[in-house]
Short mmCIF file of C-alpha atoms in Angstrom, two decimals:
data_model
loop_
_atom_site.label_atom_id
_atom_site.label_comp_id
_atom_site.label_asym_id
_atom_site.label_seq_id
_atom_site.Cartn_x
_atom_site.Cartn_y
_atom_site.Cartn_z
CA ILE A 1 50.07 80.92 -10.71
CA PHE A 2 51.53 83.55 -12.83
CA VAL A 3 48.09 84.80 -13.34
CA ILE A 4 47.38 84.62 -9.89
CA ARG A 5 50.51 87.00 -9.64
CA ASN A 6 49.37 88.82 -12.56
CA MET A 7 53.18 87.81 -14.49
CA ILE A 8 50.94 86.89 -16.96
CA THR A 9 47.26 87.47 -18.00
CA ILE A 10 44.90 85.12 -19.67
CA GLY A 11 44.81 86.10 -22.93
CA THR A 12 49.10 85.68 -22.83
CA ILE A 13 47.80 81.78 -21.86
CA ALA A 14 45.17 81.28 -24.09
CA SER A 15 47.37 82.72 -27.47
CA PHE A 16 50.17 80.16 -25.91
CA ILE A 17 48.07 77.72 -26.06
CA ASN A 18 46.71 78.52 -29.27
CA TYR A 19 49.88 78.46 -30.91
CA VAL A 20 50.45 74.54 -29.50
CA ARG A 21 48.22 73.62 -30.87
CA GLN A 22 49.05 75.51 -34.31
CA PHE A 23 52.80 73.87 -33.88
CA THR A 24 51.41 70.28 -33.55
CA ARG A 25 48.67 70.09 -36.53
CA PRO A 26 51.00 69.48 -39.53
CA LEU A 27 52.36 66.41 -37.41
CA ASN A 28 48.66 66.03 -36.96
CA ASP A 29 48.36 66.18 -40.38
CA LEU A 30 51.07 64.21 -41.88
CA ALA A 31 50.04 61.48 -39.82
CA ASN A 32 46.84 61.21 -41.01
CA GLN A 33 48.03 61.05 -44.45
CA PHE A 34 50.42 57.96 -43.55
CA ASN A 35 47.39 56.33 -42.61
CA VAL A 36 45.45 57.63 -45.88
CA ILE A 37 48.31 56.32 -47.61
CA GLN A 38 48.74 52.93 -46.19
CA GLY A 39 45.04 52.28 -47.00
CA ALA A 40 45.59 53.37 -50.87
CA ILE A 41 48.27 50.98 -50.87
CA ALA A 42 46.33 47.96 -49.49
CA SER A 43 43.90 48.82 -52.15
CA ALA A 44 46.01 48.92 -55.18
CA GLU A 45 47.50 45.52 -53.86
CA ARG A 46 44.17 44.63 -54.44
CA VAL A 47 43.57 45.32 -57.48
CA PHE A 48 46.64 44.70 -58.84
CA GLU A 49 46.24 40.98 -57.74
CA ILE A 50 42.94 41.49 -59.81
CA MET A 51 44.56 42.90 -62.98
CA GLU A 52 46.92 39.82 -62.29
CA GLU A 53 44.92 36.77 -62.05
CA GLU A 54 44.83 34.59 -65.02
CA LYS A 55 42.60 34.36 -67.63
CA GLU A 56 39.90 32.00 -67.45
CA SER A 57 40.77 29.31 -70.22
CA GLU A 58 39.10 29.44 -73.27
CA ASP A 59 35.94 27.45 -74.17
CA ALA A 60 36.66 24.13 -76.32
CA TYR A 61 36.64 24.94 -80.15
CA GLU A 62 33.30 22.43 -80.45
CA ALA A 63 32.13 23.48 -77.44
CA ILE A 64 28.01 23.11 -77.24
CA LYS A 65 25.33 25.06 -75.09
CA ILE A 66 22.97 23.67 -73.31
CA ASP A 67 19.37 25.35 -72.27
CA ASP A 68 18.39 22.32 -69.83
CA ILE A 69 18.75 18.95 -67.91
CA LYS A 70 16.77 16.60 -69.29
CA GLU A 71 18.18 12.88 -67.81
CA SER A 72 20.81 12.91 -65.25
CA LEU A 73 24.08 15.26 -63.41
CA GLU A 74 26.70 13.12 -62.91
CA PHE A 75 30.04 13.50 -60.64
CA LYS A 76 32.03 10.62 -61.78
CA ASN A 77 35.80 10.38 -60.22
CA LEU A 78 36.60 13.91 -59.06
CA TRP A 79 39.57 14.10 -57.85
CA PHE A 80 40.72 18.02 -56.71
CA ALA A 81 43.31 20.10 -55.14
CA TYR A 82 44.05 24.13 -55.16
CA GLU A 83 47.67 24.78 -56.96
CA ASN A 84 50.04 22.03 -55.46
CA GLU A 85 48.21 21.43 -52.16
CA LYS A 86 46.40 18.00 -50.98
CA TYR A 87 43.12 17.29 -52.47
CA VAL A 88 40.08 18.41 -50.96
CA LEU A 89 38.23 16.12 -53.03
CA LYS A 90 38.90 12.48 -53.14
CA ASP A 91 37.14 10.07 -56.18
CA ILE A 92 33.74 11.81 -55.32
CA SER A 93 31.01 9.63 -57.20
CA PHE A 94 27.91 10.02 -57.27
CA ARG A 95 24.17 10.56 -60.34
CA VAL A 96 20.73 11.83 -59.86
CA PRO A 97 18.08 12.56 -62.05
CA PRO A 98 16.93 16.13 -62.74
CA GLY A 99 14.68 17.47 -60.17
CA ARG A 100 16.41 16.13 -57.30
CA MET A 101 17.04 17.71 -53.75
CA ILE A 102 20.29 16.37 -52.93
CA ALA A 103 22.54 17.68 -49.47
CA ILE A 104 26.12 18.01 -48.74
CA VAL A 105 26.71 17.63 -44.99
CA GLY A 106 30.15 17.79 -43.49
CA PRO A 107 32.49 19.35 -41.07
CA THR A 108 33.88 22.76 -42.00
CA GLY A 109 37.10 22.43 -44.68
CA ALA A 110 35.65 19.39 -45.69
CA GLY A 111 35.19 20.44 -49.41
CA LYS A 112 31.25 20.81 -50.10
CA THR A 113 32.08 24.40 -51.21
CA THR A 114 34.37 22.96 -53.37
CA MET A 115 32.29 20.82 -55.38
CA VAL A 116 29.71 23.31 -55.79
CA ASN A 117 32.30 25.94 -57.43
CA LEU A 118 33.37 23.04 -59.78
CA LEU A 119 29.86 21.97 -60.89
CA ALA A 120 30.05 26.00 -62.19
CA ARG A 121 33.18 25.39 -63.85
CA LEU A 122 34.88 28.24 -61.47
CA TYR A 123 37.70 25.64 -60.92
CA GLU A 124 38.73 23.61 -63.40
CA ILE A 125 38.42 20.20 -63.08
CA GLU A 126 42.15 17.64 -62.84
CA LYS A 127 40.82 14.30 -62.12
CA GLY A 128 37.31 12.98 -63.09
CA LYS A 129 34.19 14.42 -65.15
CA VAL A 130 30.82 16.03 -63.84
CA LEU A 131 28.44 15.07 -66.18
CA ILE A 132 25.59 16.59 -67.58
CA ASP A 133 23.06 13.99 -69.69
CA GLY A 134 26.20 12.71 -70.34
CA ILE A 135 28.28 15.64 -71.50
CA ASP A 136 31.22 16.47 -69.95
CA ILE A 137 30.70 20.19 -68.47
CA ARG A 138 34.34 21.18 -70.17
CA LYS A 139 32.23 20.89 -73.56
CA ILE A 140 30.06 23.07 -72.94
CA LYS A 141 30.50 26.38 -73.07
CA LYS A 142 31.34 27.94 -70.01
CA GLU A 143 28.11 30.77 -70.94
CA SER A 144 25.41 28.65 -71.40
CA LEU A 145 26.36 26.05 -68.53
CA ARG A 146 26.38 29.35 -65.90
CA SER A 147 23.08 30.60 -67.29
CA ILE A 148 21.32 27.64 -66.17
CA ILE A 149 22.82 27.46 -62.53
CA GLY A 150 21.38 30.38 -59.52
CA VAL A 151 23.03 30.52 -56.18
CA VAL A 152 22.37 31.77 -52.92
CA LEU A 153 24.90 32.40 -50.71
CA GLN A 154 24.94 32.87 -46.86
CA ASP A 155 26.21 36.68 -47.27
CA THR A 156 23.23 38.06 -49.96
CA TYR A 157 25.25 41.58 -51.73
CA LEU A 158 22.75 43.90 -52.77
CA PHE A 159 23.59 46.56 -54.29
CA SER A 160 22.92 50.94 -53.93
CA GLU A 161 19.79 50.77 -56.23
CA SER A 162 15.80 49.47 -55.65
CA VAL A 163 14.69 46.85 -54.27
CA ARG A 164 13.00 46.50 -57.61
CA GLU A 165 16.56 46.65 -59.72
CA ASN A 166 18.23 44.28 -57.10
CA ILE A 167 15.83 41.77 -57.79
CA ARG A 168 16.14 42.00 -61.41
CA TYR A 169 19.21 41.60 -61.62
CA GLY A 170 18.61 37.45 -62.11
CA ARG A 171 17.24 38.76 -65.62
CA LEU A 172 17.90 41.83 -66.63
CA GLU A 173 15.23 42.11 -68.83
CA ALA A 174 12.32 40.95 -66.24
CA THR A 175 9.23 43.45 -66.78
CA ASP A 176 7.79 45.03 -63.03
CA GLU A 177 4.93 42.93 -63.30
CA GLU A 178 7.20 39.28 -63.06
CA VAL A 179 9.35 40.42 -60.31
CA GLU A 180 5.99 40.93 -58.55
CA ARG A 181 4.64 37.90 -59.50
CA VAL A 182 8.67 35.48 -57.78
CA CYS A 183 8.44 38.18 -54.67
CA LYS A 184 4.92 36.72 -53.76
CA MET A 185 5.50 33.44 -54.54
CA VAL A 186 8.70 33.41 -51.89
CA ASN A 187 7.10 35.14 -48.92
CA ALA A 188 9.28 38.79 -49.74
CA GLU A 189 5.98 40.45 -50.53
CA GLY A 190 5.35 41.43 -46.86
CA PHE A 191 8.21 42.82 -45.92
CA ILE A 192 7.82 45.27 -49.05
CA SER A 193 4.74 46.24 -49.30
CA GLY A 194 6.21 47.74 -45.70
CA LEU A 195 8.83 50.24 -46.95
CA PRO A 196 8.41 53.59 -47.89
CA GLN A 197 8.52 53.16 -51.47
CA ARG A 198 7.80 49.44 -51.55
CA TYR A 199 9.72 48.15 -54.47
CA ASP A 200 11.40 51.76 -55.22
CA THR A 201 12.65 52.23 -51.78
CA LEU A 202 16.38 52.80 -52.24
CA LEU A 203 18.90 50.42 -50.51
CA SER A 204 21.60 51.71 -48.75
CA ASP A 205 25.19 50.23 -49.46
CA GLY A 206 24.85 46.80 -48.30
CA ALA A 207 21.17 47.00 -47.22
CA GLN A 208 21.59 48.12 -44.04
CA GLY A 209 17.92 48.93 -43.51
CA LEU A 210 17.18 45.58 -44.08
CA SER A 211 17.87 42.19 -41.56
CA GLN A 212 19.29 39.22 -42.86
CA GLY A 213 15.78 37.38 -43.76
CA GLN A 214 14.92 40.01 -46.15
CA ARG A 215 17.78 39.78 -47.18
CA GLN A 216 18.20 36.48 -48.34
CA LEU A 217 13.91 37.03 -49.53
CA ILE A 218 15.45 39.15 -51.80
CA ALA A 219 18.02 36.83 -52.94
CA ILE A 220 15.79 34.07 -53.57
CA ALA A 221 13.60 36.04 -54.85
CA ARG A 222 16.50 37.11 -57.40
CA ALA A 223 17.15 33.47 -57.74
CA VAL A 224 13.50 32.80 -58.87
CA LEU A 225 13.46 35.51 -61.30
CA ALA A 226 16.23 34.16 -63.07
CA ASP A 227 14.31 30.82 -63.09
CA PRO A 228 18.41 28.23 -63.04
CA LYS A 229 17.95 24.54 -63.41
CA ILE A 230 20.43 23.86 -61.51
CA LEU A 231 20.02 25.89 -57.67
CA ILE A 232 23.28 25.69 -55.35
CA LEU A 233 22.61 27.11 -51.58
CA ASP A 234 25.25 27.17 -50.36
CA GLU A 235 24.47 27.09 -45.77
CA ALA A 236 21.89 30.37 -47.28
CA THR A 237 19.54 29.73 -43.35
CA SER A 238 23.29 29.99 -41.20
CA ASN A 239 22.90 33.68 -39.89
CA ILE A 240 19.62 34.02 -40.05
CA ASP A 241 16.78 33.66 -36.52
CA THR A 242 14.81 30.56 -35.91
CA LYS A 243 11.49 31.84 -36.66
CA THR A 244 12.50 34.31 -39.83
CA GLU A 245 14.78 30.94 -40.72
CA LYS A 246 11.54 28.86 -41.23
CA ASP A 247 10.09 31.63 -43.28
CA VAL A 248 12.97 31.81 -45.56
CA GLN A 249 12.52 27.73 -45.82
CA ARG A 250 9.36 27.92 -47.33
CA SER A 251 10.28 30.15 -49.92
CA MET A 252 13.13 27.89 -50.30
CA LEU A 253 11.01 25.21 -50.32
CA ASN A 254 9.22 27.11 -53.48
CA LEU A 255 12.54 28.02 -55.43
CA MET A 256 13.07 24.61 -55.59
CA LYS A 257 10.27 22.56 -57.18
CA GLY A 258 11.31 21.34 -60.50
CA ARG A 259 15.00 22.01 -60.01
CA THR A 260 18.22 19.67 -59.36
CA SER A 261 18.87 21.77 -56.47
CA PHE A 262 22.39 21.49 -54.11
CA VAL A 263 21.65 22.39 -50.78
CA ILE A 264 24.62 22.60 -48.29
CA ALA A 265 23.61 23.32 -44.52
CA HIS A 266 25.39 22.78 -41.25
CA ARG A 267 21.57 22.83 -39.59
CA LEU A 268 20.27 19.30 -40.54
CA ASN A 269 16.96 19.80 -40.16
CA THR A 270 16.28 22.03 -43.19
CA ILE A 271 17.80 18.94 -45.19
CA LYS A 272 15.50 16.17 -43.88
CA ASN A 273 13.41 16.00 -47.15
CA ALA A 274 16.62 15.87 -49.27
CA ASP A 275 16.46 13.14 -52.04
CA LEU A 276 19.92 12.54 -51.51
CA ILE A 277 22.21 13.13 -48.92
CA LEU A 278 26.04 13.36 -49.62
CA VAL A 279 28.39 13.54 -46.25
CA ILE A 280 31.85 14.68 -46.92
CA ASN A 281 34.73 14.44 -44.58
CA GLU A 282 38.26 14.95 -45.24
CA GLY A 283 36.84 15.58 -48.89
CA ALA A 284 35.51 12.31 -49.73
CA ILE A 285 31.71 10.89 -49.34
CA ILE A 286 31.79 8.31 -46.30
CA GLU A 287 27.66 8.37 -46.22
CA LYS A 288 25.26 8.82 -48.43
CA GLY A 289 21.33 8.14 -49.06
CA THR A 290 18.09 10.02 -47.44
CA HIS A 291 17.64 11.46 -44.40
CA THR A 292 15.80 7.31 -42.85
CA GLU A 293 18.80 5.36 -44.39
CA LEU A 294 21.35 7.32 -42.43
CA MET A 295 20.09 7.63 -39.42
CA GLU A 296 19.41 3.79 -39.37
CA LYS A 297 22.77 3.22 -39.85
CA LYS A 298 23.92 5.36 -36.92
CA GLY A 299 27.05 6.46 -38.27
CA PHE A 300 28.49 9.58 -39.10
CA TYR A 301 25.63 11.84 -40.33
CA TYR A 302 23.44 10.41 -37.02
CA ASN A 303 26.09 11.67 -35.06
CA LEU A 304 26.61 14.74 -36.54
CA PHE A 305 22.65 14.86 -36.09
CA THR A 306 22.09 13.62 -32.32
CA SER A 307 25.05 16.73 -31.62
CA GLN A 308 22.46 19.48 -32.66
CA PHE A 309 19.19 17.93 -31.41
CA GLY A 310 19.72 15.26 -29.33
CA GLU A 311 18.85 11.12 -29.11
CA VAL A 312 16.18 10.51 -32.01
CA THR A 313 13.10 7.85 -29.92
#
């Protein structure tokens, strides 16, 4: 209106608007700095939490080294609770010879992952024992124990490095030929050959250019390269589609050959061939046996299976 009446010019209005923006800019900058500070405080809290974390207990003076499982792996009357909470594992007992596939199934929060964490001594056992060839794992050096354990998790962490170096992380001294051999073994060679620089292709942070199934194949190749005697597969196929799952499943079968394997799964069709299925509920083993034996019982496992795949005829 003022411009139409020739009371002020357009230039004056433009200058006024520009001055207003400049006037509010320090306030906006201050608000942005406040957000940065809040983010830094949150990050610092996480860093200090790690710095204040209690150091792992030292190995016993008489602790020994092991490099294989020759006779058996046994959980014996195992109980465990986090700090002062109620027990999340209650009187867990089972024994298997080496080279067997053990599947652990049950509802979320039943204690499945806690079991395998205790095997790797990520937590210390409160009551009971875990025995390898009759030796309490607390009498085995942690570094030695963990060197024979390989893990493939639901979410695979890949570094901002080449595909080759991500796989070699399983065994740093491995040659290029060994890396390529295990990739062929686990069916990862196909998609790697399609990458711009094959094994030398650099992965971005989080490997965003790869599908979940491709990331899992790299994780499986990494585990095969490490050649573990005990293998832990924790929901390794839960985040991938059915078609990709079949490819990953074939790779996992190659990985499990000759190894004592613990498979935690919600998709029960992936563990039908397990030598032993442990059904966990509220921290206790309520059923155990093969798939056929548990289906014949028509108990908890039967109900879980039929809830996913319908009634078995």
